[in-house]
Structures are given as C-alpha cells and as structure tokens.
PDB file of C-alpha atoms in Angstrom:
ATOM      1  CA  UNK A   1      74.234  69.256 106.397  1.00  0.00           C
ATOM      2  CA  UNK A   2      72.193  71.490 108.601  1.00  0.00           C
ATOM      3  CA  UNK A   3      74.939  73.594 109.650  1.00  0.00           C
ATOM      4  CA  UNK A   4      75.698  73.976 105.945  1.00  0.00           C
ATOM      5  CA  UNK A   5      71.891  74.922 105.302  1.00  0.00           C
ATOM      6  CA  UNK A   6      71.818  77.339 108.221  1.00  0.00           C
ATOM      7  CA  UNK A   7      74.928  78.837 106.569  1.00  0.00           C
ATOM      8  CA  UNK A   8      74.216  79.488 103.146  1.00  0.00           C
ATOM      9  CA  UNK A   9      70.504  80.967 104.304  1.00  0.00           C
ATOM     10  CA  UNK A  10      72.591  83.830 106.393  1.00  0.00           C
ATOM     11  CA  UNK A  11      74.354  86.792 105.738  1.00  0.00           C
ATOM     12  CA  UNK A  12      78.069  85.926 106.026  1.00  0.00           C
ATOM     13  CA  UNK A  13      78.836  89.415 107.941  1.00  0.00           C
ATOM     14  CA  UNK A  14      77.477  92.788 108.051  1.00  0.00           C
ATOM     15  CA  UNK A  15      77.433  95.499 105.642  1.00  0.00           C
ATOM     16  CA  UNK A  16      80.307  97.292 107.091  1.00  0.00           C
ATOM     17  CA  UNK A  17      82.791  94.013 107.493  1.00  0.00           C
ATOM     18  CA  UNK A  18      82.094  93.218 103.710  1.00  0.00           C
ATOM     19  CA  UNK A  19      82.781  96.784 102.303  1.00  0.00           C
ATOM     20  CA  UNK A  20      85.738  96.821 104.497  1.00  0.00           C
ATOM     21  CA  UNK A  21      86.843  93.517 102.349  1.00  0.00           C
ATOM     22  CA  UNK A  22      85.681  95.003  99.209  1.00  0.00           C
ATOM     23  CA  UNK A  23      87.743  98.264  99.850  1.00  0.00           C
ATOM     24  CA  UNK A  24      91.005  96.357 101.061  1.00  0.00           C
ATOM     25  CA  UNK A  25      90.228  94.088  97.915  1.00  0.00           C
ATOM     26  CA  UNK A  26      89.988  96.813  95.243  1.00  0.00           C
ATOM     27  CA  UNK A  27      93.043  98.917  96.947  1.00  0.00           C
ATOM     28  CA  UNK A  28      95.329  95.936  96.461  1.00  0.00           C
ATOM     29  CA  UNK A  29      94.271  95.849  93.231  1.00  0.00           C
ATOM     30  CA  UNK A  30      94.992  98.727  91.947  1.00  0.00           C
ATOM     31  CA  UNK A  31      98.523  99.040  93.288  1.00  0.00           C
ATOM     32  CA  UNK A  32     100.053  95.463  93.164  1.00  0.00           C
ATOM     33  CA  UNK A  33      98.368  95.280  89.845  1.00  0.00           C
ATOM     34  CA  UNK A  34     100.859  96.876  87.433  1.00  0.00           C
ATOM     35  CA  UNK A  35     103.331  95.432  89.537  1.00  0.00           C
ATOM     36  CA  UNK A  36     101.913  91.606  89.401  1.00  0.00           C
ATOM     37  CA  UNK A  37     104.758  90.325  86.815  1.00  0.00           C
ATOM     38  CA  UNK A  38     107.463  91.733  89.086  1.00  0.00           C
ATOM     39  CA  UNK A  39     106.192  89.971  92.213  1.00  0.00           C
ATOM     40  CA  UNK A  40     105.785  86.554  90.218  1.00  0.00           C
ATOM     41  CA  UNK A  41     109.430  87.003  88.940  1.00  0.00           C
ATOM     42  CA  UNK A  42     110.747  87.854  92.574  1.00  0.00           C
ATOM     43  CA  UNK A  43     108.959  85.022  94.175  1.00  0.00           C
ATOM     44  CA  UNK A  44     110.323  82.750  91.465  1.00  0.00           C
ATOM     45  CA  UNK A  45     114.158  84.033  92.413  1.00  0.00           C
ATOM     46  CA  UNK A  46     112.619  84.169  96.504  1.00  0.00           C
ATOM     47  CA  UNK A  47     112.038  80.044  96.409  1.00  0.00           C
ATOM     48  CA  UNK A  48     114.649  79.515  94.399  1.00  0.00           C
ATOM     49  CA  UNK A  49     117.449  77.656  96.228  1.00  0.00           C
ATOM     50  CA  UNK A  50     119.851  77.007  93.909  1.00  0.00           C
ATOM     51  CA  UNK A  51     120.797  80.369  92.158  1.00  0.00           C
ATOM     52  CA  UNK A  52     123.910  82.273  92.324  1.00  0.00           C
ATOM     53  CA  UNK A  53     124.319  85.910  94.101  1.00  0.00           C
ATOM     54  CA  UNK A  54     123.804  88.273  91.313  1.00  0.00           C
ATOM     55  CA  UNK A  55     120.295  86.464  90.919  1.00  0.00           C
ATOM     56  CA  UNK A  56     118.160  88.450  93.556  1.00  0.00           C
ATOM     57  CA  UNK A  57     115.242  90.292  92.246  1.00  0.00           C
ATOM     58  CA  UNK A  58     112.350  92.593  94.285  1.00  0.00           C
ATOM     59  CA  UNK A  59     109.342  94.709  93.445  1.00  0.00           C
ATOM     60  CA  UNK A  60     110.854  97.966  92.350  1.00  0.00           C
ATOM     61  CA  UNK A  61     108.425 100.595  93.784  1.00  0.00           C
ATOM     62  CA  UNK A  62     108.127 104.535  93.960  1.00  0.00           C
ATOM     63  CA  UNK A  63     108.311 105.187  97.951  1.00  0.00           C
ATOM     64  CA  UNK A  64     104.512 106.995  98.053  1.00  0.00           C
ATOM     65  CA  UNK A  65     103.360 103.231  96.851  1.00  0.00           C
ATOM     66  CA  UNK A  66     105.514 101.389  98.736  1.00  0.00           C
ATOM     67  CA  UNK A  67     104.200 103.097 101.945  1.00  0.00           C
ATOM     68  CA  UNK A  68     100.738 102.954 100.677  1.00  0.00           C
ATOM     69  CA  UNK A  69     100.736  98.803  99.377  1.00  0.00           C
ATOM     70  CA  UNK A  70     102.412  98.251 103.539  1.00  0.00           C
ATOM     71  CA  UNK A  71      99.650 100.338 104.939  1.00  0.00           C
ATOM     72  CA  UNK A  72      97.266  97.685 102.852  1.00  0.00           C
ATOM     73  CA  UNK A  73      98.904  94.845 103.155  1.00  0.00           C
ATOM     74  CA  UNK A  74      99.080  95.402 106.796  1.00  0.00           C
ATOM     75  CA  UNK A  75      95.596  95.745 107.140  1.00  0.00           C
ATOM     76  CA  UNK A  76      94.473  92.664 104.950  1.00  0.00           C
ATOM     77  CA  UNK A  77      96.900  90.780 107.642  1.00  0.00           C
ATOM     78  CA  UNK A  78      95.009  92.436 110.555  1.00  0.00           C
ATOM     79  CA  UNK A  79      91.709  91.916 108.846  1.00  0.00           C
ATOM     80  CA  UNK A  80      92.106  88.502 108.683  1.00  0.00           C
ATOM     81  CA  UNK A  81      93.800  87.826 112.190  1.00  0.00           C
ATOM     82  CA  UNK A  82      90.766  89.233 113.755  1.00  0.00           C
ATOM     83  CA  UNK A  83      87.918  87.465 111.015  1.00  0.00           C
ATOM     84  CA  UNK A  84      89.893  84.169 112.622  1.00  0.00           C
ATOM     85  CA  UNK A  85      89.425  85.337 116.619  1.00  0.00           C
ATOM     86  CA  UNK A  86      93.706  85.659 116.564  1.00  0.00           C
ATOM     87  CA  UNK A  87      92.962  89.270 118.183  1.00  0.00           C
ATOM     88  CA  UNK A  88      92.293  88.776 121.898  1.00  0.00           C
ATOM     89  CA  UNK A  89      89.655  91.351 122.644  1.00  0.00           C
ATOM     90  CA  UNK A  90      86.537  91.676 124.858  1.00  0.00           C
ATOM     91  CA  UNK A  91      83.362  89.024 123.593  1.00  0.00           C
ATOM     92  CA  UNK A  92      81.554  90.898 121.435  1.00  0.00           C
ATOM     93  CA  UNK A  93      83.869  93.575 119.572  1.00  0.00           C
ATOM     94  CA  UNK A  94      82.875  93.778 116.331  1.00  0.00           C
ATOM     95  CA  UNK A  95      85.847  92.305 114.126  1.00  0.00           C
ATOM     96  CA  UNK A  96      86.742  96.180 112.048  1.00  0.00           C
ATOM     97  CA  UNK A  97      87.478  96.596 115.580  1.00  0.00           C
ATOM     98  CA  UNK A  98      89.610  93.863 116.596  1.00  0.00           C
ATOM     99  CA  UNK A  99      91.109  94.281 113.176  1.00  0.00           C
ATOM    100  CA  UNK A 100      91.888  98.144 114.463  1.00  0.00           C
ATOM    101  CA  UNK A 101      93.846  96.848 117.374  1.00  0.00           C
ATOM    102  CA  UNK A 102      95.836  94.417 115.691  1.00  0.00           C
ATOM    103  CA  UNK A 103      96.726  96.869 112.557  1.00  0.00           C
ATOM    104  CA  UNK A 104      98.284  98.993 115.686  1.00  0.00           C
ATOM    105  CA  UNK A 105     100.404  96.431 116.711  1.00  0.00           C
ATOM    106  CA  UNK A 106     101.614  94.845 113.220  1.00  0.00           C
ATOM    107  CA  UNK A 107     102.229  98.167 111.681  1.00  0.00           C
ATOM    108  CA  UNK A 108     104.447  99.408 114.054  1.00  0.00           C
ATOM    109  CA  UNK A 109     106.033  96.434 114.376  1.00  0.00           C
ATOM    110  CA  UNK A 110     106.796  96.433 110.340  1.00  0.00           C
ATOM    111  CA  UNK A 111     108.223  99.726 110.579  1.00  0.00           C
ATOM    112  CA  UNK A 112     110.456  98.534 113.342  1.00  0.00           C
ATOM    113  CA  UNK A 113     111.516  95.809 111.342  1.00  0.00           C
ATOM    114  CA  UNK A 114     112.570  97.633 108.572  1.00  0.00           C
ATOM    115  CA  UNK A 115     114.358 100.291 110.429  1.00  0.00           C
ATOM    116  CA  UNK A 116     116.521  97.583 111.720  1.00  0.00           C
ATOM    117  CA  UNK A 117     117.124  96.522 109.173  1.00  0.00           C
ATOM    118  CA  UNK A 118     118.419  99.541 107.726  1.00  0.00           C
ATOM    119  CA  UNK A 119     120.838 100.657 110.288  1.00  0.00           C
ATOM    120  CA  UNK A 120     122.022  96.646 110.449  1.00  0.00           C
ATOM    121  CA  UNK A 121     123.102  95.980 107.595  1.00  0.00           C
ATOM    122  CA  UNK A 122     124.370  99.472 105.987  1.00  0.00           C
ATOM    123  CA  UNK A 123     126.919  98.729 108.652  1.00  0.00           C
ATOM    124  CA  UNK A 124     127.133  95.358 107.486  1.00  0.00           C
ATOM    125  CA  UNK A 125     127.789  96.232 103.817  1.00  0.00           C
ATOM    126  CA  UNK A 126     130.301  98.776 104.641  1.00  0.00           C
ATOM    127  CA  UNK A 127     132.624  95.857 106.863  1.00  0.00           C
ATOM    128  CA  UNK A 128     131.579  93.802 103.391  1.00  0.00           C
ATOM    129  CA  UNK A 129     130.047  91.050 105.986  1.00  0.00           C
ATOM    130  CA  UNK A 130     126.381  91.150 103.534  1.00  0.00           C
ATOM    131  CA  UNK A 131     126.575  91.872  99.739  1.00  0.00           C
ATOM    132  CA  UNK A 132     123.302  93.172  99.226  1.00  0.00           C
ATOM    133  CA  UNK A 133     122.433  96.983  99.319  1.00  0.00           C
ATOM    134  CA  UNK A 134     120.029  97.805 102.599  1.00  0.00           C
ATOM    135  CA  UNK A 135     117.642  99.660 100.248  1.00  0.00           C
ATOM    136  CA  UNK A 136     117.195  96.075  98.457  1.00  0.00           C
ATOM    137  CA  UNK A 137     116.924  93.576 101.154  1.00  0.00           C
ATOM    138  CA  UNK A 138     113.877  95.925 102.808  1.00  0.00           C
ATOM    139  CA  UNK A 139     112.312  95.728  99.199  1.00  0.00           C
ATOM    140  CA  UNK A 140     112.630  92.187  99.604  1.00  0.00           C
ATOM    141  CA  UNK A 141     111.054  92.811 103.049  1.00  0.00           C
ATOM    142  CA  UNK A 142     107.712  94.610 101.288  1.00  0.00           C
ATOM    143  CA  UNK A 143     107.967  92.262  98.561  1.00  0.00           C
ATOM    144  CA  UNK A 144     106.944  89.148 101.003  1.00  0.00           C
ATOM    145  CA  UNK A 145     104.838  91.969 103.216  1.00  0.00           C
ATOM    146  CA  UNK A 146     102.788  91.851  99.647  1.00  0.00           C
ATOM    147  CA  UNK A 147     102.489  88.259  98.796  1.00  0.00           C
ATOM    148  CA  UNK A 148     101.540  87.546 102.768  1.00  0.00           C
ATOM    149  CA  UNK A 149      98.995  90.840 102.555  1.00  0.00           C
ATOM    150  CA  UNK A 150      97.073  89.162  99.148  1.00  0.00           C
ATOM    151  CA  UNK A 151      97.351  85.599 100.578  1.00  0.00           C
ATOM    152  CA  UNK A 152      95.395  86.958 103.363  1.00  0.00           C
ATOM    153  CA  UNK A 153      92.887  88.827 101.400  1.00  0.00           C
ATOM    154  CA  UNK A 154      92.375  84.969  99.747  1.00  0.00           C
ATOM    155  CA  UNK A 155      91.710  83.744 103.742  1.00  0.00           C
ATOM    156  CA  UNK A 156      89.632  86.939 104.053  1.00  0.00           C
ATOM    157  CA  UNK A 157      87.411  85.618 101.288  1.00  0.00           C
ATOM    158  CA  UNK A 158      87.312  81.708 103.050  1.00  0.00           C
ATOM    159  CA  UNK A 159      86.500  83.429 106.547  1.00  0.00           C
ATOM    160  CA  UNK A 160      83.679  85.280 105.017  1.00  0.00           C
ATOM    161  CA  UNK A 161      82.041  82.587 102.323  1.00  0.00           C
ATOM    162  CA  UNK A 162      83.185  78.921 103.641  1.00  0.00           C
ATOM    163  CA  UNK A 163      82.314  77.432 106.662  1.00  0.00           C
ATOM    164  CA  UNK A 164      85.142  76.349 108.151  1.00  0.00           C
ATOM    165  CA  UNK A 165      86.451  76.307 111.829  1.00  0.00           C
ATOM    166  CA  UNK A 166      89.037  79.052 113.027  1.00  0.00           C
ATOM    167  CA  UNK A 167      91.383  76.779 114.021  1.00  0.00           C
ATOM    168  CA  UNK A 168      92.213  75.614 110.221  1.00  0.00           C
ATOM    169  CA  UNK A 169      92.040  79.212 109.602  1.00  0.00           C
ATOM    170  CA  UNK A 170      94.860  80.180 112.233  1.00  0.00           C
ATOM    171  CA  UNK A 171      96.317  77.180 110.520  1.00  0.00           C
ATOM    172  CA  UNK A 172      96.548  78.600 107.129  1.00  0.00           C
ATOM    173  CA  UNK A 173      98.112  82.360 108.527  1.00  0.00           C
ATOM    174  CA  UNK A 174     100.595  80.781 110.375  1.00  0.00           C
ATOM    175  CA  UNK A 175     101.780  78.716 107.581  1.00  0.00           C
ATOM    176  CA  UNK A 176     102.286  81.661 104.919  1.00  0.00           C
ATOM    177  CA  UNK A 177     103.885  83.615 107.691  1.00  0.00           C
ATOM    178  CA  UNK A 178     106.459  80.345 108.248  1.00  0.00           C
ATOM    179  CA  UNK A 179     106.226  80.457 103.986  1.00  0.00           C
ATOM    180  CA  UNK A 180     107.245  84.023 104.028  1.00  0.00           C
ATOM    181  CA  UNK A 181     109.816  83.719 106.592  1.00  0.00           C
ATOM    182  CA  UNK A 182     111.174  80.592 104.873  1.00  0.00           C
ATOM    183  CA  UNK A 183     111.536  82.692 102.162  1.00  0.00           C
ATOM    184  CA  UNK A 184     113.314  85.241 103.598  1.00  0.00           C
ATOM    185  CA  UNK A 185     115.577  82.560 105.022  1.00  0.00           C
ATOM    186  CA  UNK A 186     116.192  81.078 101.508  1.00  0.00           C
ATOM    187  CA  UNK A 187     117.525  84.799 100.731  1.00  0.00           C
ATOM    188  CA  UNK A 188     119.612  85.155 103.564  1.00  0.00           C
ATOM    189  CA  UNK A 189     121.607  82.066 103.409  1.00  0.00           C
ATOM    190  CA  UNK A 190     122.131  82.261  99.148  1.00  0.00           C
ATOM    191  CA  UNK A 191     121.844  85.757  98.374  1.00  0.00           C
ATOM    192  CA  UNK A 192     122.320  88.384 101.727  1.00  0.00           C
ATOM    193  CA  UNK A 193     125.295  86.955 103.294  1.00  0.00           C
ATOM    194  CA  UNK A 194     129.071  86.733 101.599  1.00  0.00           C
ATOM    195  CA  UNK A 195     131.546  84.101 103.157  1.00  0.00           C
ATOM    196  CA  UNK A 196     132.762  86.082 105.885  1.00  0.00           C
ATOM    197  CA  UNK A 197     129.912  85.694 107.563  1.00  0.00           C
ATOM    198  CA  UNK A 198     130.001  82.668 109.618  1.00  0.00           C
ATOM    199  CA  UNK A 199     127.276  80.055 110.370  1.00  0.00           C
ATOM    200  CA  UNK A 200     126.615  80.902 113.850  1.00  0.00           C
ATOM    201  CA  UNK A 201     126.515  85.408 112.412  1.00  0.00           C
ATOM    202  CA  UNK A 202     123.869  84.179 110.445  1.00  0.00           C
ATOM    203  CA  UNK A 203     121.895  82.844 112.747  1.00  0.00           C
ATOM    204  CA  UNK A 204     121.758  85.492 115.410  1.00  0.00           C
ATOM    205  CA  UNK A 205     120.927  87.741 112.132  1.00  0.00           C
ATOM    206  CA  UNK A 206     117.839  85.911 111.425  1.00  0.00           C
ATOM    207  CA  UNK A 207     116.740  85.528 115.340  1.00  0.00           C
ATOM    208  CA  UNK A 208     117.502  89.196 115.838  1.00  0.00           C
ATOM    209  CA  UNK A 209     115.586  90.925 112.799  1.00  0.00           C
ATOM    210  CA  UNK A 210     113.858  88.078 111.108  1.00  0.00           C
ATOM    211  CA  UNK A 211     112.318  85.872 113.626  1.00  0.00           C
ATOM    212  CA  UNK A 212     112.216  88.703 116.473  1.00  0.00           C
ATOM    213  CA  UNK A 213     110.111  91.174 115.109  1.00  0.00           C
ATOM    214  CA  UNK A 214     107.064  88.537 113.957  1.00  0.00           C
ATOM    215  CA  UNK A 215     107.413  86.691 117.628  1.00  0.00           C
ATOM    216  CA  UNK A 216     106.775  90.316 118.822  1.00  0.00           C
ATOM    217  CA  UNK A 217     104.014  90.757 116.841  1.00  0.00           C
ATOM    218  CA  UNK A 218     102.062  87.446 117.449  1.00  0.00           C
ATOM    219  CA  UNK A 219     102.525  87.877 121.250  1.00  0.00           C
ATOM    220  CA  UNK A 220     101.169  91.611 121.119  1.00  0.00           C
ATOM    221  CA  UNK A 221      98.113  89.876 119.216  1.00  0.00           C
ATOM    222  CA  UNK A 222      97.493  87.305 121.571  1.00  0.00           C
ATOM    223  CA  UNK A 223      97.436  89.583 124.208  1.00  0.00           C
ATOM    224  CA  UNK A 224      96.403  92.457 123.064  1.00  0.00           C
ATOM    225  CA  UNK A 225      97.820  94.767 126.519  1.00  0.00           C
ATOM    226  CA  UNK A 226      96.936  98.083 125.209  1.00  0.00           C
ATOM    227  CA  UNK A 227      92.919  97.201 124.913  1.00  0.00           C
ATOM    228  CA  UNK A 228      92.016  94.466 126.960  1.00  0.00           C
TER     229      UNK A 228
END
C-alpha cells in the first residue's frame, strides 16, 4: 500500500518522456485513424484460420504513409522496449535515449525484412511456388508492424501510469510479438503458400524471413554493441 502511495504522489516521468508519448500518441492517431476499419477487417481475415485463398485482406496505404506509420510504429516499439529496461545501456541513460538506440536497431532491421521479402518471393511468384503478389504480403508485413506499434503505445501508457514490475512488462511485448508472428504464420500456411510448396519449403521460409529478422532484432537489443 505504501509503494502504491509513494506512486501516485510522484510524477510518473519527466516532461520530455511524456511529450515524447503524447507526440507518438497523437501521430498514430492521425494516420492509422482513417485507416482503423481496414486494420480491424485485416486482423479479422489475419486470425482467421479457416478461410480460403482469395480471402486475404491488408491496409491499403499511399507509400509517403506507409513509410511514415513504420517510422511511428517503430518508435512506439522502441519507446516501450526501453520504458521496460529491454535496451541494455549504461545505468542512468535517460529512456528517449535508450529508446534512440533501439529505434536504430529495429528500424533497420524492418527495412531488411521487407527487402527480403521482396526479392524472395517475386521469385517465388514467378516459379508459382507462393500465390500472393510481393507488394501484398509486405502490406501484410506493415499491417502487423501497425497493430504491434499501437499495442505498444497501450504498454507505453501501463509503463508510465501503473505500477507494475518490468518483468510482466517484457512479458506483455514478447507476447504480441509471438501474437504478431503467429499471425503472420496463420497467413503463410492458408493464404502465401500454393501446394507446391512442401512442408519442410515452408518452414525454412518462415525461419529465414519471419523468425530471422525479429531474433536479430531482440539480440541487437539485448546487447546493444554499437553503444555500450
């Protein structure tokens, strides 16, 4: 009960930490909002198992927003890796910084991913091995890039206002990145692949540009090489 009291009596973070919410908050806003209905109905067809191949849906974005809602949702995802201690980074950093360094590993990283995935599987769709255009399965990509950036905005707010551990924190990321990736998973098996791909094809897919690229990502994080 103490801790509680001690809690509610003191600022939850400094001025600069909860404008950078605020900001990351009202950004997200304004560009996943006219787009809200489209990422309901794609995480609807994301989640669902049972649906045939002509049912696979993504946000349908200009390419100036699409760059701009990864550069955000990137940095809600680095925000709240660093408000949880994910970052490893010299005692006493303050967290905009911590959330610096791991926004230069997890963009990058995205980028990678998706250039990947482009050179992948356009020659994958011209041997006819996937059945989805490339352009579509890296909106997919953003898509989940966009429900894991506003989940974390959500953890942002729980960091900041509830007094909870960091543990259950690092908790909560890692399961709406396993959510995400699930997702993604869901796709690859009912929607990406036709049936010339084999069992065995789709899992050294999935390892290669699914799984690969976030492993990356988390171990660049928990080391943090470049500015330790």
């Amino acid at each position: 009960m103490k801790d509680l009291e001690r809690f509610l009596s003191t600022q939850p973070a400094d001025d600069w930490t909860l404008l950078t919410f605020l900001v990351l908050l009202i950004v997200t806003s304004l560009l996943l909002g006219p787009y809200l209905n489209q990422l309901r109905i794609s995480l609807v067809y994301v989640y669902k198992i049972r649906n045939s191949n002509g049912e696979f849906k993504t946000l349908i974005l200009p390419p100036a927003i699409s760059f701009a809602l990864a550069v955000v949702s990137v940095s809600s995802i680095s925000f709240a890796s660093a408000l949880a201690g994910i970052v490893a980074d010299v005692a006493g950093t303050h967290v905009l910084v911590s959330a610096l360094h791991a926004f230069v590993y997890l963009f990058p990283c995205f980028l990678l991913r998706q250039i990947l995935f482009r050179l992948v599987n356009s020659r994958l769709y011209k041997s006819q091995y996937i059945v989805v255009k490339p352009l579509r399965w890296n909106a997919l990509n953003l898509t989940m890039l966009s429900f894991m950036g506003t989940i974390s905005l959500i953890i942002c707010s729980l960091e900041l206002f509830v007094p909870l551990p960091h543990l259950a924190f690092h908790i909560l990321l890692a399961f709406f990145v396993l959510a995400c990736l699930y997702g993604e998973i869901i796709k690859s098996k009912s929607s990406l692949f036709s049936v010339r791909c084999k069992l065995l094809g789709i899992i050294c897919y999935l390892c290669a540009l699914e799984i690969g690229p976030v492993v990356l990502a988390l171990f660049l994080l928990g080391t943090n090489p470049l500015f330790l």
